[in-house]
Each structure stands twice: as C-alpha cells, then as structure tokens.
Amino acid sequence: MQISLNWLKDYINIDLDPEKVGEILTDIGLEVEGMEEIDSVKGGLEGVVVGHVTSCGKHPNADKLSLTKVDVGAETELQIVCGAPNVAAGQKVMVATIGTTLYDKEGEPWKIKKGKIRGEVSEGMICAEDELGLGDDHDGIIVLPSEVKVGTLAKDYYEVEKDYVYEIGLTPNRSDATNHLGTAKDLAAALKINYNHDGRLNLASVDAFKTATNDLPVEVVVENTEACPRYVGVSIKDLKVKESPDWLKRRLQAVGVRPINNIVDITNFVLHETGQPLHAFDLAEIKDQKVIVKTLPAGAKFLSLDEVERTLSDEDLMICDGQSNGMCIAGVFGGIKSGVKDNTTAIFLESAHFNAKWVRRTSMRHNLRTDAAKVFEKGSDPNISLYALKRASLLIQELAEGVIASEVVDIYPQPIERRQIDVRYQRVNLLIGAVISKEEIREILEAMEMEILKETDTFFTVAVPTNKADVVREVDVIEEILRIYGFNKVPVSDKLNTAITISPQPDPAEIRNKTCDYLAANGFLEMMAVSLSESRYYQEGPAQMPDSSLVFINNTSNVHLDIMRPDMIFSGLEAIVRNQNRQQGNLKLYEFGKSYRQDEEGQIKEDSHLTLFMTGKRQKENWLNTQNNEASFYSLKAFVINILKYLGVGNYQVSDLENNLFAYGLKFHRGNQVLVEFGQLSTKLTRKMDVRGAVLFADFNWDHVFKALKKHKIVTEELNKFPSIRRDLALVVENSVKFSDIVAIAKKVGKKILTEVNLFDVYKNEERLGKDKKSYAVSYHFEDLLKTLKDKEIDKIMNNLIAEYEAKLGAEIRR
C-alpha cells in the first residue's frame, strides 16, 4: 500500500523530515518497506526557466525553423533554433537550458545539449506543454503572460509539489490503515504521546451537504442484509464530466492511481482518503430508477467493465436495476454499461458496507483483485459510509458543478455498534513487558479515539472504533496500546536466560534428514506437492472410494481442488506428467507429506508418509549402461530395503500386495501394521493420468516406520575371527513357490549359525525342467562367533534343509 506524505499533511500539521515520519510509521506497526521522492511534474522542471524572446527571424537554411535570441537572465542571451509556428519576438516563454533532462511520452529521459541545427548553433529549447509534462498540447510553445519575470524558475511558476511516498507492508488484519485518514489517526496518536504534538486532525467538514431538490429519487431494496449490512446512496444531476484539477490528479498519481475523469477520480480519492469504496452509476442506465441488492441465479451472465463476460455464482452479491439486470458485482467490479461516461449528466452515488467474506469469495472466484475488494475483505468501517458519501458529493458539487437531486437513502437495519472489551491493567504490563501507568494508558486510548466506558482498580472497559475490525480480544487492545506506546520504549533486560532442551530420541527431524540425505545421494529429487486434490480422481477407476471417506473443502480460489488428498499417488503422478511434458522422462522423486481420510464416525485421520516414484531409466545414458538400464521393480525394492536397513528397522514380514492401484507389488509389515507398500502402479491408473511408461511407487507409512524405529536398537559387533562356510543348492520348484518360502524354511532349520540366504540365479526351461517349473540357485552362509564350524555340522543342516524343501515345497535338488 502507498501513502503520500503530502496527503497526510492535509490532516496533520507535521514538521518532521520524511525519514523520521517513516520511522514513526514503522514504530506503530505500519512497516515502511521503501520511500520514494516524487515531483508533481516528472523531473521537477529542474533547469527550465522563464525567458524573453528578444528577436526572432527565419532560419537561413530552413524555411520552417526560426532563429531566436532569448534572454533567460544570464550574462549573455541564448541563441535557440525553434520549430514552433507561434514563436515571436517579445514573448515570455519556458526555456529548457543546456543540461536539462526532459521526458518523452513513454517516460524515457533525454538531455538538452548544445548543438547545431541546419548549420546554426542552438543553446537550449523553447518548450511546448507536452515537452514539460504539463499536458498533451503540442500545437505550439507555451506563451506566458508578459508580466512574468525573466529568470523565474519553472518549478516556482508552476508550483511544482515535491512529495514523499511510503510503501507500507500492510498486514491483512489492519483494516483501519487501508487509507490515509486511518494512517493519519495512528500517526497523530503516536505524535501526541511521544512527540508533544497536539494530535489534532484536520478532517474535511461535510456540514455543507444538503439536498437541493428531490427530482431524481432512487428506490433501494436490499434483499440480502447479511451480505450488505448497510447501503447508502444519493442522486446527483447536472454534473459535467471533465478532466480533474491538478491537485486531485497529483494526489491520485502519488499513490499509483491513473486519473480518468473528475467523477471517477473523486470516488478513487475518497476511497484512498477514508477507506470507503464508492461507486457512481450512470442514472440513465438504472431501469425504473430502482436499485436492488441481491444475488442472481447460478450461471447468470454479466459483462464487466473490462469487457469480459463472467458467469455468476448464486453467492455473488450483485447491484441490480429495477428489472434485476446486473449493474455491478457488489464491492468488486462495475459493469460496462452502468458506469460513468463522457456524456453522463446524472449519477446515483453508492456508498455501501459489504460483508468481508462475501466480497473475498467473489473476488477470488472471478480473480478480480480490485482496490475496493481488498478494502472490503479486510473489513471496512460501516459507520463511515455516510460521511464518505457526503464528502464525495460535496467534491462533485465543487469540481463537476453537480446538484444533489435526492434525499440520502440509508438502509441500515442493524447498526453495528462499537465492540466493548474488558482489559486488565496487570495483563497490559505483563504482555508488554513494561510498567505503564493507568494515566498513560488512558491518554493512549483517548489519542486513538478508543473511549473508556468503565474503569476500576483492576480493569477497564473500552469501546473499540468500528474501523478496527481486527480488535476483538483483550490481547488485541493491548497490542494497540503497545503500538502507540512504542516498541522501542520496552526495556530489554541485560540478563540472558536459557533453558536446557532435550530432544526426543530418536529425533523425528534427524531421522527425516538422514533419509533425505540417503535418497538425495542416490539421485532422488525431493518434491513438495500441495495437500489438496481433485475428488474426480476417486469417483471411478482403481482409486474409487466413497465420498464419505473424503475430506471435502470449500476452495474458492481453485474450485477443482476440492478435497484434502486421501493418498499421495495422484500428486506424484501430476508431477511426473508435468516433467514428462517438459522432456524430463527419467525421474526419481520422493516426498514427505500427509494424507487425510474421514472414518465412519466423521473423525478425520491424518497419516504421515514417505513416497518414492521412479520412471524411465535408472541412470543417464552412457557407454557403460547400454542395456537393462530401465528402472524396475527390483530397483525400487533395493531402495525400500536399504531405507529400512539404514534406519535400523528389521524383523518384518513380507506379503504380496493386494491393491487395485498396483499391477503387482509387495508389502512389508509387522502384523497388521504396514511399514511400506511398493510395486508397479496399474497401467489403467497411469494411462488415465496421461503418464508415459511404467511408474514404480513406494508408500512408507512413516508413523509406523517411526514406531518400529523406536523399538529397535542398532547394535555394532566386531568382525568374526572364525571363518564362514558357504553352501549352494539348485532347487527345482513350482512357479508358485516364492523365494521368501525358501528363506523361511532355511532360517528355521539353520537357526543361529545361518547368517545369510541369497538368490543368485533363476533358470527357466520347460524342456529341461518341466512345465510350470523354475530353478532357484541359492547360497547359504554359516558362521559361529565362538568356534570354527566343521563340515559335518554343515552337511547335517543342509541334509535337513533338503528334506524340508522336498517335503514342504515339493522341491527337486539338481545335483
């Protein structure tokens, strides 16, 4: 938000330098992020002076140019070549001397230099209006009255105003500071309390407002008083739409508002002055001279001021005419037909208070972030509406010769009163950290126009002005007191206190960072998706689930993202599609995040996850990796196992994954607690999302992993000094037999001395092995920490293993 120092000086007598004012604004919670010095005329007309044309003749080498001598009050006269048709001897003119910087129509600077034009020296430029930025006229040079003194500076003659504009980083809660008057009130209070200022505000009087005639009454009907608690309006006739005076244009330009015409400029001026958005309707466009404040049916069309046809929601509040034609989206944006035009002679001026939630939802729904909408959504002051209307009406009388042609319509069925809050003195001192006397608290509140209604030894009751929509609790009042008291006056102790903190073991943040480091070191990139998703993903197909399990939200900004994500699959697939569409096909992604589901009792369950996604090639193409470089199920399995090993999680069970989202996969679990599910996602699912190629996905239930981690201790052991023994078996088994079945029997038979079982080859040949048969080549490693193992012991175990495999798995041993 931009605040003009000169505009503030319209209300307060400030005799401080601009930097000091900026410091005070920051001290009272209006953080100044930047300050810019500006002039009412670009460049400030530096180097431009009044000159007297002492002689003027034809240029010897150009018929359309004149050769002049100009006295600018220097020791010698300047010779200037001029192309203006109206230049003549005896005139008083504006001269840009050598070195002066002027600006073209695009705002680009250029400098006046001494040079030759068609062979004759030219020592400056006699200026036209547009060349000095004083207007658009380029028909000829500016001719001044004869009594103007030679050598007068142009900036003095035109009374060029220097201003300072502060860029305020306004927080969303500060509804009272969205305008110059609100800022001035805070500034005046701070000056009064801390700088011996009288704290008086020079508020423009509206006592002169009166109705001249009741020729153009407009009936107003407010059908939705929740969305529009107050509606004020008046008719004004016989006005003349024209250019605004310089003072008004300067005020608007200082805060980045482009002047349009006197009527529109007045409404913008009052908005930035009081924080009350106004809207001027062309009275000729209001059918039946009636205004209805209502919502229209969903799907209704509205042509807005930017010539865009918008489809309305049944929750968009509209200002309609007597035939229910939409004229304006209330508090947000006007219509193309009902606005003020060059030939408008009568208007209906609206000054309303709209509900902040209604305005914000509509503004976001239509992506219309207007100045009015930004004010309303912070919470405008309902009790300034009438003052703002009268202020604008008087300006229209003054600057557009308008005549007030109706009584004021003021529909305010339930007046909003000042909120009353009890505040404890002890609480004030405790939260601020300084002892502030009751008298000083009283002075601060009075300076802020916060009336004390009741006072005891221990607390007081204060009435909060209605422009402070964010002051609703005791602590909010204390914050207001602190802002004016001054943050810098709160003493800072020279004593340093510290506390011993004990982080939980294992530390969740440390474990997470450890896992991230491992994945990043293995080429994975971290992704961060939003926790929102689209319900349509779960309404059909392999991911289908009942609506009762989904957590729906009212998202007015992005209506398609209407649920909290029940899993993390689709957000990852969306990221893969986005990358593939940008020619990034070899992906290894991971994400820490949460999923949200609703149980039968309506309770929302929130689970933490770590997900891995792999697609494309495992490694970038190079001369070493020319074959079998595609990411596979076993690539993903290796990462899953290594993560659990890296964290020290073991002793889990392995089961086939039965999940429609996967083509195939496994799950590691401890009883009913699933640690991780992983495998290749269903092609039906990936094709639905327009993903090219297979996608491998792992979903760690991070809560369960962490729970398992807490119960596990990592133990280190010295290397065994006794040798180990290896034995190999070639087992011919049915295709239905899993390697995990072989491992389970081996561990049961081998007991403590069997340290490792490894599958190092799989062979399939129907002619040699038989139908539906396969051969597993398996290695077994044995060792004992206390002695050297003997062949007889190992042979006995291997014979028992063979017997178990033959009996339980129907295995044949290939000799």
Coordinates of N, CA and C in Angstrom, one line a residue, residues 215-221 235 282-292 320-325 327 348:
D215 N -35.7 15.7 -7.3 CA -36.2 15.4 -8.6 C -35.9 14.0 -9.0
L216 N -34.8 13.4 -8.5 CA -34.4 12.1 -9.0 C -34.2 11.1 -7.9
P217 N -35.3 10.8 -7.2 CA -35.2 9.8 -6.1 C -35.0 8.4 -6.7
V218 N -34.2 7.6 -6.0 CA -34.0 6.2 -6.5 C -34.4 5.3 -5.3
E219 N -35.3 4.4 -5.6 CA -35.7 3.4 -4.6 C -34.6 2.3 -4.5
V220 N -34.3 2.0 -3.2 CA -33.3 0.9 -3.0 C -33.9 -0.2 -2.1
V221 N -33.7 -1.4 -2.6 CA -34.2 -2.6 -1.9 C -33.0 -3.5 -1.6
S235 N -28.7 10.7 -5.4 CA -28.7 11.1 -6.8 C -28.1 12.5 -6.9
D282 N -24.3 5.6 -13.8 CA -25.0 6.5 -14.7 C -26.5 6.3 -14.4
L283 N -27.1 7.4 -14.0 CA -28.6 7.3 -13.6 C -29.4 6.9 -14.7
A284 N -29.0 7.2 -15.9 CA -29.9 6.9 -17.1 C -29.9 5.4 -17.4
E285 N -28.9 4.7 -16.8 CA -28.8 3.2 -17.0 C -29.6 2.4 -15.9
I286 N -30.1 3.1 -14.9 CA -30.8 2.4 -13.9 C -32.3 2.3 -14.2
K287 N -32.7 1.1 -14.7 CA -34.1 0.9 -15.1 C -35.0 1.1 -13.9
D288 N -36.1 1.8 -14.2 CA -37.2 2.1 -13.2 C -36.7 2.9 -12.0
Q289 N -35.5 3.5 -12.2 CA -35.0 4.3 -11.0 C -35.0 3.5 -9.7
K290 N -34.6 2.2 -9.8 CA -34.7 1.4 -8.7 C -33.4 0.5 -8.6
V291 N -32.8 0.4 -7.4 CA -31.6 -0.4 -7.2 C -32.0 -1.6 -6.2
I292 N -31.7 -2.8 -6.7 CA -31.9 -4.0 -5.9 C -30.6 -4.7 -5.6
C320 N -28.3 -4.6 -8.8 CA -29.2 -4.7 -10.0 C -30.1 -3.5 -10.1
D321 N -30.6 -3.3 -11.3 CA -31.6 -2.2 -11.5 C -33.0 -2.8 -11.2
G322 N -34.0 -2.0 -11.5 CA -35.4 -2.4 -11.2 C -35.9 -3.6 -11.9
Q323 N -35.2 -4.0 -13.0 CA -35.6 -5.1 -13.8 C -34.6 -6.3 -13.5
S324 N -33.9 -6.2 -12.4 CA -32.9 -7.3 -12.0 C -31.8 -7.5 -13.0
N325 N -31.5 -6.5 -13.7 CA -30.3 -6.6 -14.6 C -29.0 -6.2 -13.8
M327 N -25.8 -4.6 -12.6 CA -25.1 -3.4 -13.0 C -23.6 -3.4 -12.4
F348 N -26.1 8.1 -9.8 CA -26.5 7.6 -8.4 C -25.3 7.2 -7.8

